Short mmCIF file of C-alpha atoms and ligand atoms in Angstrom, two decimals:
data_model
loop_
_atom_site.label_atom_id
_atom_site.label_comp_id
_atom_site.label_asym_id
_atom_site.label_seq_id
_atom_site.Cartn_x
_atom_site.Cartn_y
_atom_site.Cartn_z
CA MET U 27 0.00 0.00 0.00
CA MET U 28 1.30 3.44 -0.84
CA PHE U 29 0.52 6.32 1.47
CA GLN U 30 0.84 9.03 -1.20
CA ARG U 31 0.46 6.98 -4.36
CA ASP U 32 0.41 9.92 -6.79
CA LEU U 33 3.74 11.21 -5.50
CA GLU U 34 5.51 7.95 -4.72
CA SER U 35 4.92 6.55 -8.19
CA LEU U 36 5.45 9.70 -10.29
CA PRO U 37 6.83 8.90 -13.75
CA LYS U 38 10.52 9.76 -13.95
CA ASP U 39 10.11 12.81 -16.21
CA GLU U 40 7.42 14.30 -14.00
CA LEU U 41 9.48 13.63 -10.89
CA GLU U 42 12.50 15.33 -12.43
CA ALA U 43 10.44 18.32 -13.50
CA LEU U 44 9.13 18.63 -9.93
CA GLN U 45 12.64 18.28 -8.51
CA LEU U 46 13.98 20.99 -10.84
CA ARG U 47 11.18 23.40 -9.93
CA ARG U 48 11.81 22.78 -6.25
CA LEU U 49 15.59 23.10 -6.62
CA GLN U 50 15.18 26.46 -8.36
CA ASP U 51 12.80 27.62 -5.67
CA LEU U 52 15.20 26.41 -2.96
CA CYS U 53 18.12 28.32 -4.48
CA ALA U 54 16.06 31.50 -4.68
CA ARG U 55 14.93 31.10 -1.06
CA ILE U 56 18.34 30.48 0.45
CA TYR U 57 20.00 33.17 -1.68
CA ALA U 58 17.49 35.70 -0.44
CA ASN U 59 17.31 34.59 3.20
CA VAL U 60 20.57 32.94 4.31
CA PRO U 61 23.64 35.20 4.14
CA PHE U 62 25.90 32.13 4.33
CA TYR U 63 24.48 30.80 1.03
CA GLN U 64 24.39 34.21 -0.62
CA ARG U 65 28.13 34.52 0.06
CA ARG U 66 28.78 31.02 -1.28
CA PHE U 67 26.86 31.70 -4.50
CA ASP U 68 28.58 35.07 -4.96
CA GLU U 69 32.02 33.55 -4.39
CA ILE U 70 31.58 31.15 -7.27
CA GLY U 71 29.74 33.69 -9.40
CA ILE U 72 26.42 31.86 -9.66
CA THR U 73 22.93 33.24 -9.18
CA PRO U 74 19.82 31.11 -8.57
CA LYS U 75 18.67 31.98 -12.10
CA ASP U 76 21.65 30.07 -13.55
CA ILE U 77 20.10 26.74 -12.48
CA LYS U 78 18.45 25.56 -15.68
CA SER U 79 18.58 21.78 -15.27
CA LEU U 80 18.96 19.24 -12.48
CA SER U 81 22.47 18.47 -13.65
CA ASP U 82 23.45 22.10 -12.92
CA ILE U 83 23.38 21.12 -9.25
CA LYS U 84 26.97 19.97 -9.62
CA TYR U 85 28.09 23.62 -9.87
CA LEU U 86 26.55 24.50 -6.53
CA PRO U 87 28.49 24.55 -3.26
CA PHE U 88 28.34 21.76 -0.66
CA THR U 89 27.18 22.23 2.91
CA GLU U 90 29.04 20.42 5.67
CA LYS U 91 28.29 19.66 9.32
CA GLN U 92 31.00 22.16 10.21
CA ASP U 93 29.02 24.90 8.44
CA LEU U 94 26.10 24.24 10.80
CA ARG U 95 28.46 24.37 13.75
CA ASN U 96 30.09 27.60 12.56
CA ASN U 97 26.65 29.17 12.31
CA TYR U 98 25.43 27.77 15.65
CA PRO U 99 22.66 27.92 16.65
CA TYR U 100 20.38 29.64 14.14
CA GLY U 101 22.67 31.09 11.46
CA LEU U 102 21.44 28.85 8.64
CA PHE U 103 17.72 29.24 9.35
CA ALA U 104 15.88 30.60 6.33
CA VAL U 105 12.72 31.84 8.03
CA PRO U 106 12.10 34.22 10.94
CA LYS U 107 12.02 32.50 14.32
CA GLU U 108 8.31 33.11 14.74
CA ASN U 109 7.71 30.68 11.86
CA ILE U 110 9.64 27.88 13.60
CA VAL U 111 7.49 25.50 15.65
CA ARG U 112 10.04 22.89 16.78
CA LEU U 113 13.76 22.43 17.38
CA HIS U 114 15.79 19.25 17.33
CA ALA U 115 19.52 18.88 17.73
CA SER U 116 22.09 16.23 17.14
CA SER U 117 24.65 15.97 19.87
CA GLY U 118 27.62 14.69 17.97
CA THR U 119 30.48 13.24 19.94
CA THR U 120 32.76 16.19 19.30
CA GLY U 121 32.18 19.89 18.91
CA LYS U 122 28.97 21.84 19.15
CA ALA U 123 25.56 20.38 18.53
CA THR U 124 23.84 21.06 15.25
CA VAL U 125 20.44 22.68 15.66
CA VAL U 126 17.59 22.03 13.27
CA GLY U 127 14.42 24.13 13.14
CA TYR U 128 11.11 23.05 11.61
CA THR U 129 8.20 25.11 10.35
CA GLN U 130 4.71 23.66 10.61
CA ARG U 131 4.96 22.58 6.99
CA ASP U 132 8.30 20.86 7.68
CA ILE U 133 6.69 18.89 10.51
CA ASP U 134 3.82 18.02 8.20
CA ASN U 135 6.09 16.80 5.40
CA TRP U 136 8.09 14.79 7.92
CA ALA U 137 4.94 13.09 9.25
CA ASN U 138 4.00 12.24 5.66
CA CYS U 139 7.47 10.83 4.92
CA MET U 140 7.29 8.68 8.04
CA ALA U 141 3.73 7.52 7.29
CA ARG U 142 4.92 6.58 3.79
CA SER U 143 7.82 4.72 5.35
CA TYR U 144 5.53 2.67 7.57
CA ALA U 145 3.19 1.90 4.70
CA SER U 146 6.19 0.91 2.62
CA VAL U 147 7.11 -1.85 5.10
CA GLY U 148 3.54 -3.12 5.33
CA LEU U 149 2.13 -1.28 8.34
CA THR U 150 -1.44 0.02 8.29
CA GLN U 151 -3.79 1.92 10.55
CA LYS U 152 -4.60 -1.37 12.26
CA ASP U 153 -1.10 -1.56 13.71
CA MET U 154 0.16 -0.55 17.17
CA LEU U 155 3.67 0.84 17.15
CA HIS U 156 5.88 0.46 20.20
CA ILE U 157 8.24 3.41 19.73
CA ALA U 158 11.46 2.94 21.67
CA TYR U 159 13.57 5.47 19.83
CA GLY U 160 14.53 8.23 22.25
CA TYR U 161 12.07 11.12 22.55
CA GLY U 162 13.74 14.49 22.98
CA LEU U 163 16.21 16.47 20.95
CA PHE U 164 17.03 13.25 19.06
CA THR U 165 14.71 13.01 16.06
CA GLY U 166 13.97 9.27 16.37
CA GLY U 167 11.11 9.24 18.89
CA LEU U 168 9.03 12.21 17.76
CA GLY U 169 9.66 11.46 14.09
CA ALA U 170 8.41 7.89 14.48
CA HIS U 171 5.52 9.14 16.60
CA TYR U 172 4.05 11.75 14.26
CA GLY U 173 4.34 9.32 11.36
CA ALA U 174 2.42 6.63 13.23
CA GLU U 175 -0.40 9.08 14.00
CA ARG U 176 -0.43 10.33 10.41
CA LEU U 177 -0.84 6.75 9.22
CA GLY U 178 -3.74 6.41 11.61
CA ALA U 179 -2.02 3.67 13.58
CA VAL U 180 -1.58 3.69 17.35
CA ALA U 181 1.61 5.35 18.58
CA ILE U 182 2.91 4.05 21.91
CA PRO U 183 5.49 6.63 23.03
CA MET U 184 7.86 4.49 25.13
CA SER U 185 11.16 6.29 24.41
CA GLY U 186 14.30 4.55 25.71
CA GLY U 187 14.93 3.18 29.18
CA SER U 188 13.07 0.97 31.70
CA THR U 189 13.78 -1.94 29.43
CA LYS U 190 12.11 -4.49 31.71
CA ARG U 191 8.91 -2.52 31.87
CA GLN U 192 9.00 -2.03 28.11
CA VAL U 193 8.77 -5.74 27.38
CA GLN U 194 5.94 -6.15 29.85
CA LEU U 195 3.99 -3.31 28.19
CA MET U 196 4.82 -4.63 24.75
CA LYS U 197 3.07 -7.80 25.80
CA ASP U 198 0.17 -6.18 27.69
CA PHE U 199 -0.62 -3.61 24.99
CA GLY U 200 -0.18 -6.08 22.16
CA ALA U 201 2.17 -4.00 20.01
CA THR U 202 2.40 -5.27 16.44
CA ALA U 203 5.44 -3.20 15.43
CA LEU U 204 8.65 -2.22 17.14
CA CYS U 205 10.54 0.96 16.24
CA CYS U 206 14.03 1.32 17.74
CA THR U 207 17.70 0.88 16.95
CA PRO U 208 18.61 -2.68 15.95
CA SER U 209 20.92 -2.93 18.96
CA TYR U 210 18.12 -1.93 21.33
CA ALA U 211 15.83 -4.50 19.70
CA LEU U 212 18.36 -7.14 20.69
CA TYR U 213 18.45 -5.80 24.22
CA LEU U 214 14.65 -5.93 24.40
CA TYR U 215 14.77 -9.53 23.23
CA GLU U 216 17.15 -10.43 26.07
CA ALA U 217 15.03 -8.58 28.59
CA ALA U 218 11.93 -10.41 27.38
CA LYS U 219 13.58 -13.77 27.79
CA GLU U 220 14.76 -12.85 31.27
CA ALA U 221 11.24 -11.84 32.21
CA GLY U 222 9.95 -15.20 30.99
CA ILE U 223 8.18 -13.63 28.00
CA ASN U 224 8.55 -15.53 24.75
CA PRO U 225 8.80 -12.91 22.00
CA LEU U 226 7.59 -15.45 19.47
CA GLU U 227 4.23 -15.58 21.27
CA LEU U 228 3.70 -11.81 21.03
CA PRO U 229 1.60 -10.26 18.22
CA LEU U 230 4.71 -8.37 17.11
CA ARG U 231 5.11 -8.70 13.33
CA ILE U 232 7.28 -5.89 11.98
CA GLY U 233 10.43 -4.07 13.11
CA VAL U 234 11.38 -0.62 11.79
CA PHE U 235 15.03 -0.36 12.68
CA GLY U 236 17.60 2.31 11.93
CA ALA U 237 19.75 5.16 13.24
CA GLU U 238 22.88 3.00 13.16
CA PRO U 239 24.54 0.67 10.66
CA TRP U 240 23.49 -2.96 10.84
CA THR U 241 24.02 -5.97 8.67
CA GLU U 242 22.01 -8.54 6.74
CA ASN U 243 23.12 -11.12 9.31
CA MET U 244 21.80 -9.00 12.12
CA ARG U 245 18.50 -8.76 10.26
CA HIS U 246 18.16 -12.53 10.07
CA ASP U 247 19.08 -12.82 13.72
CA LEU U 248 16.45 -10.27 14.81
CA GLU U 249 13.79 -11.77 12.56
CA GLU U 250 14.36 -15.19 14.03
CA LYS U 251 14.57 -14.10 17.65
CA LEU U 252 11.56 -11.79 17.60
CA GLY U 253 9.46 -13.60 15.01
CA ILE U 254 9.13 -10.50 12.84
CA LYS U 255 10.05 -9.03 9.47
CA ALA U 256 12.77 -6.47 10.11
CA TYR U 257 13.12 -3.39 7.89
CA ASN U 258 15.76 -0.73 7.53
CA ILE U 259 15.00 2.97 7.84
CA TYR U 260 17.45 5.81 7.29
CA GLY U 261 17.58 9.45 8.13
CA LEU U 262 19.61 12.16 9.77
CA SER U 263 18.70 15.10 11.89
CA GLU U 264 20.31 17.75 9.70
CA ILE U 265 18.13 16.68 6.78
CA MET U 266 14.92 15.89 8.74
CA GLY U 267 15.18 12.82 10.98
CA PRO U 268 14.02 9.25 10.29
CA GLY U 269 12.12 8.64 7.05
CA VAL U 270 14.54 10.08 4.47
CA ALA U 271 14.81 6.58 2.98
CA VAL U 272 13.23 3.25 3.80
CA GLU U 273 12.99 -0.32 2.52
CA CYS U 274 9.83 -1.71 1.01
CA THR U 275 8.20 -5.13 1.22
CA GLU U 276 9.31 -6.02 -2.32
CA GLY U 277 12.93 -4.99 -1.87
CA CYS U 278 16.01 -6.90 -0.99
CA HIS U 279 19.48 -6.53 0.50
CA GLY U 280 18.70 -3.45 2.50
CA MET U 281 18.01 -1.15 -0.44
CA MET U 282 15.97 1.88 0.62
CA HIS U 283 13.77 4.17 -1.49
CA ILE U 284 14.74 7.82 -0.99
CA GLN U 285 11.78 10.19 -0.70
CA GLU U 286 12.95 11.89 -3.85
CA ASP U 287 10.21 14.51 -4.06
CA HIS U 288 11.63 16.00 -0.83
CA PHE U 289 15.29 15.00 -0.97
CA TYR U 290 17.51 15.12 -4.03
CA PRO U 291 20.31 12.55 -3.68
CA GLU U 292 23.76 12.53 -5.26
CA ILE U 293 26.75 10.28 -4.78
CA ILE U 294 30.15 11.94 -4.86
CA ASP U 295 33.74 10.89 -4.63
CA PRO U 296 34.48 11.88 -1.01
CA ILE U 297 37.98 13.04 -1.89
CA THR U 298 37.49 14.99 -5.12
CA GLY U 299 33.84 15.98 -4.63
CA GLU U 300 33.04 14.85 -8.21
CA GLN U 301 29.56 13.48 -8.86
CA LEU U 302 29.52 9.70 -9.50
CA PRO U 303 26.98 7.90 -11.70
CA ASP U 304 24.21 5.70 -10.28
CA GLY U 305 25.58 2.34 -9.23
CA GLU U 306 28.93 3.61 -7.99
CA GLU U 307 29.78 3.72 -4.32
CA GLY U 308 30.65 7.00 -2.68
CA GLU U 309 29.41 9.60 -0.21
CA LEU U 310 25.71 10.41 -0.12
CA VAL U 311 24.93 14.10 -0.61
CA ILE U 312 21.38 15.32 -0.03
CA THR U 313 19.64 18.55 -1.03
CA THR U 314 16.43 19.31 0.84
CA LEU U 315 13.95 20.30 -1.85
CA THR U 316 11.05 21.39 0.34
CA LYS U 317 12.44 22.21 3.78
CA GLU U 318 11.67 25.72 5.01
CA GLY U 319 13.21 26.05 8.49
CA ILE U 320 16.75 25.09 7.65
CA PRO U 321 17.02 24.13 3.99
CA LEU U 322 20.37 22.56 3.09
CA LEU U 323 22.05 22.56 -0.27
CA ARG U 324 24.17 19.52 -1.18
CA TYR U 325 24.63 18.40 2.43
CA ARG U 326 27.54 15.97 2.80
CA THR U 327 26.19 13.16 4.95
CA ARG U 328 29.50 11.26 5.24
CA ASP U 329 27.44 8.10 4.74
CA ILE U 330 28.86 5.69 2.19
CA THR U 331 26.41 4.03 -0.18
CA SER U 332 25.40 3.90 -3.84
CA ILE U 333 22.22 4.73 -5.75
CA ASN U 334 20.35 1.94 -7.49
CA ASN U 335 18.01 3.06 -10.28
CA ILE U 336 16.57 -0.32 -11.23
CA PRO U 337 12.75 -0.15 -11.11
CA CYS U 338 11.28 -1.80 -8.02
CA ALA U 339 8.39 -4.26 -8.06
CA CYS U 340 6.56 -2.22 -5.42
CA GLY U 341 5.72 0.46 -7.98
CA ARG U 342 7.55 3.29 -6.23
CA THR U 343 9.63 5.20 -8.74
CA PHE U 344 11.99 6.72 -6.18
CA ARG U 345 15.54 5.42 -6.58
CA ARG U 346 17.06 3.35 -3.82
CA ILE U 347 20.24 3.65 -1.79
CA THR U 348 22.04 0.48 -0.83
CA ARG U 349 22.51 -0.59 2.78
CA LEU U 350 24.91 1.75 4.55
CA LYS U 351 28.16 0.24 5.67
CA GLY U 352 28.88 3.07 8.02
CA ARG U 353 30.03 6.66 7.87
CA SER U 354 33.26 7.64 6.21
CA ASP U 355 34.32 9.03 9.58
CA ASP U 356 33.56 5.65 11.25
CA MET U 357 35.93 3.87 8.91
CA LEU U 358 38.85 2.44 10.83
CA ILE U 359 42.28 2.56 9.34
CA ILE U 360 44.15 -0.31 10.91
CA ARG U 361 47.75 -0.60 9.86
CA GLY U 362 46.84 0.98 6.55
CA VAL U 363 43.82 -1.26 5.90
CA ASN U 364 40.36 0.33 5.70
CA VAL U 365 37.76 -1.53 7.73
CA TYR U 366 34.19 -0.69 8.68
CA PRO U 367 32.96 -1.99 12.06
CA SER U 368 29.92 -3.40 10.25
CA GLN U 369 32.18 -5.70 8.20
CA ILE U 370 33.53 -7.15 11.43
CA GLU U 371 29.96 -7.45 12.74
CA SER U 372 28.97 -9.53 9.75
CA ILE U 373 31.66 -12.08 10.49
CA ILE U 374 30.91 -12.16 14.21
CA ILE U 375 27.23 -12.88 13.71
CA GLU U 376 28.00 -15.72 11.35
CA ALA U 377 30.42 -17.34 13.77
CA GLU U 378 28.95 -20.21 15.72
CA GLY U 379 28.15 -19.80 19.39
CA THR U 380 28.57 -16.03 19.61
CA ALA U 381 26.03 -13.38 20.54
CA PRO U 382 25.82 -10.24 18.39
CA HIS U 383 27.33 -8.11 21.16
CA TYR U 384 30.86 -6.99 20.51
CA GLN U 385 33.35 -4.23 21.02
CA ILE U 386 36.37 -3.33 18.94
CA VAL U 387 39.18 -1.89 21.04
CA LEU U 388 42.00 -0.14 19.22
CA ALA U 389 45.33 0.71 20.84
CA LYS U 390 48.90 1.42 19.90
CA GLU U 391 51.93 -0.69 20.73
CA GLY U 392 54.84 1.46 19.71
CA ALA U 393 53.99 2.61 16.22
CA LEU U 394 51.76 -0.38 15.54
CA ASP U 395 47.96 -0.41 15.78
CA THR U 396 46.55 -3.29 17.76
CA VAL U 397 42.98 -4.48 17.60
CA GLU U 398 41.25 -6.51 20.24
CA ILE U 399 37.73 -7.70 19.54
CA LEU U 400 35.62 -8.68 22.51
CA ILE U 401 32.70 -10.90 21.58
CA GLU U 402 30.13 -12.37 23.90
CA VAL U 403 29.57 -16.08 23.70
CA ALA U 404 25.97 -17.18 23.30
CA GLU U 405 24.27 -18.25 26.54
CA ASN U 406 23.90 -21.84 25.48
CA SER U 407 27.52 -22.34 24.49
CA PHE U 408 29.14 -20.93 27.58
CA GLU U 409 30.04 -24.24 29.23
CA ASP U 410 32.74 -24.90 26.64
CA THR U 411 36.21 -25.75 27.86
CA ILE U 412 38.97 -23.13 27.66
CA LYS U 413 40.52 -25.07 24.86
CA ALA U 414 37.33 -25.09 22.86
CA LEU U 415 36.91 -21.34 23.43
CA GLN U 416 40.45 -20.67 22.22
CA LYS U 417 39.79 -22.68 19.14
CA ARG U 418 36.71 -20.62 18.39
CA GLU U 419 38.63 -17.39 18.97
CA GLN U 420 41.28 -18.46 16.50
CA LYS U 421 38.72 -19.41 13.94
CA ILE U 422 37.12 -15.95 14.04
CA GLN U 423 40.55 -14.28 13.91
CA LYS U 424 41.37 -16.29 10.84
CA THR U 425 38.12 -15.39 9.08
CA ILE U 426 38.64 -11.68 9.79
CA LYS U 427 42.20 -11.89 8.48
CA GLU U 428 41.03 -13.75 5.39
CA PHE U 429 38.13 -11.44 4.51
CA LEU U 430 39.31 -8.05 5.74
CA GLY U 431 43.07 -8.42 5.68
CA VAL U 432 43.74 -7.32 9.25
CA SER U 433 45.22 -9.26 12.14
CA THR U 434 43.19 -9.00 15.31
CA LYS U 435 43.07 -10.54 18.74
CA VAL U 436 39.64 -12.03 19.37
CA ARG U 437 38.55 -12.62 22.95
CA LEU U 438 35.31 -14.41 23.78
CA VAL U 439 33.76 -12.98 26.91
CA GLU U 440 30.90 -13.97 29.21
CA PRO U 441 27.30 -13.38 28.16
CA LYS U 442 26.00 -9.90 29.14
CA SER U 443 29.46 -8.53 29.95
CA ILE U 444 29.36 -5.89 27.21
CA THR U 445 27.37 -2.81 28.18
CA ARG U 446 23.94 -2.52 26.52
CA THR U 447 22.74 0.82 25.19
CA GLU U 448 19.23 2.13 24.76
CA GLY U 449 20.05 4.15 21.66
CA LYS U 450 22.90 3.80 19.23
CA ALA U 451 25.38 1.06 20.15
CA VAL U 452 29.00 1.94 20.85
CA HIS U 453 31.02 -0.71 19.03
CA VAL U 454 34.40 0.97 18.79
CA ILE U 455 36.71 2.17 21.54
CA ASP U 456 39.71 3.87 20.02
CA ASN U 457 42.52 4.32 22.54
CA ARG U 458 45.12 5.20 19.95
O1 DLL W 512 19.74 8.65 13.57
C1 DLL W 512 17.75 9.65 12.63
C2 DLL W 512 17.07 8.34 12.65
C3 DLL W 512 16.28 8.00 13.73
C4 DLL W 512 17.18 7.45 11.59
C5 DLL W 512 15.61 6.79 13.77
C6 DLL W 512 16.51 6.24 11.59
C7 DLL W 512 15.73 5.91 12.68
P1 DLL W 512 21.20 11.26 13.65
O2 DLL W 512 21.29 11.00 15.10
O3 DLL W 512 21.42 12.64 13.15
O4 DLL W 512 19.77 10.90 13.10
O5 DLL W 512 22.19 10.28 12.94
C8 DLL W 512 22.28 10.19 11.55
O6 DLL W 512 22.95 7.88 11.65
O7 DLL W 512 24.13 9.97 9.03
C9 DLL W 512 23.95 7.59 9.55
O8 DLL W 512 25.33 7.63 9.71
C10 DLL W 512 23.32 6.87 10.73
N1 DLL W 512 22.13 6.12 10.30
C11 DLL W 512 20.84 6.48 10.40
N2 DLL W 512 20.03 5.50 9.91
C12 DLL W 512 20.86 4.51 9.47
C13 DLL W 512 20.65 3.24 8.85
C14 DLL W 512 19.18 9.65 13.15
N3 DLL W 512 19.45 2.75 8.59
C15 DLL W 512 23.30 9.17 11.14
N4 DLL W 512 21.76 2.51 8.54
C16 DLL W 512 23.35 8.99 9.65
C17 DLL W 512 23.00 2.97 8.81
C18 DLL W 512 22.19 4.91 9.72
N5 DLL W 512 23.24 4.14 9.39
#
């Protein structure tokens, strides 16, 4: 079922005409209202009127997270503050937060994008959504919430925390869908088992998971443990929040339709900034076509993916991005080899007798990087002898070396010894 059929299945030429009109309007708006953009346009000698086709976008300047920080808090807003009805902010681990302001229309478009996302993974107004993304400045909770209401489903605003109580209420209320990070879904599963609740006996049928990278293996694991279909949803606070892209019931391999009437995607070479054709992997750059509060031109997401333009059986004409491996700034360079934590995760989840809880600890011994990977053993395989454990450690080490080309030290640790998080998981500790 499509939530906005006329828009989600626009023929390509009509979609592109709409995107061009909106891009031209966006350029005019930011040139007139945001001094930062006016300066950028003037510096390169372009005026909004010079944008004659969608491909002209490549001449326009990028926006980076640092630009939001430099203009903290409201410097990039394009409307007077009295037109803003909501603020969100992303904390970021370093530096100042980035602040995002929404007009009423922005909130409305966001609710529509989220309602579309739910419909795209098979949810309807008959569903009850247990929303365990954090409510607050983080966009996850409120984004998921407004979308559920817009769909006409029931929104259960749990937020994070009180994990034990959450599983009890999930059972009592009869939630049919779970919205949270994939790592928190795992935590909820463990809490359910501890409380003597069998997740397979709950009416839960669909998971809408995102906000952090996860793998195909993790999907299978969650689907099996919770007895659900698990879907991937993508978004980022600077652009809107959750609902920028989402999988559909016909899709495969984590490919997500981008809501192209609101967000114009490009893939660029992260080093040269050159646009890359569909199909090639690079950094995702997004232009907000309709946003009023803080419209962003060619925002560099740092997320690495590619755009797939093969028509999808679901009937949506929006192109899809492939599953995100991680952010370019999450990429680890270990003794000269580039590795994403999610690649290590894939191997860990496939290994026998391990739980999908792990931590990658990086350190330096002299000039050399060392990597220790702590992995929890699965509950049922904990009685193994030391020798058997060592053998399993070596086997995982060997697989990592074989597939990723880095030598690591794998240590199997007791079940539940790695700290659980309610939001995004912390998989990497870099002590270098
Ligand atoms: O994480 C918004 C969100 C909330 C998305 C709930 C999905 C569900 P930020 O905190 O600003 O916003 O973080 C955005 O998280 O640039 C990606 O690196 C990462 N990310 C988000 N979704 C996915 C996903 C929210 N499905 C950053 N797969 C993004 C991989 C994801 N990474």
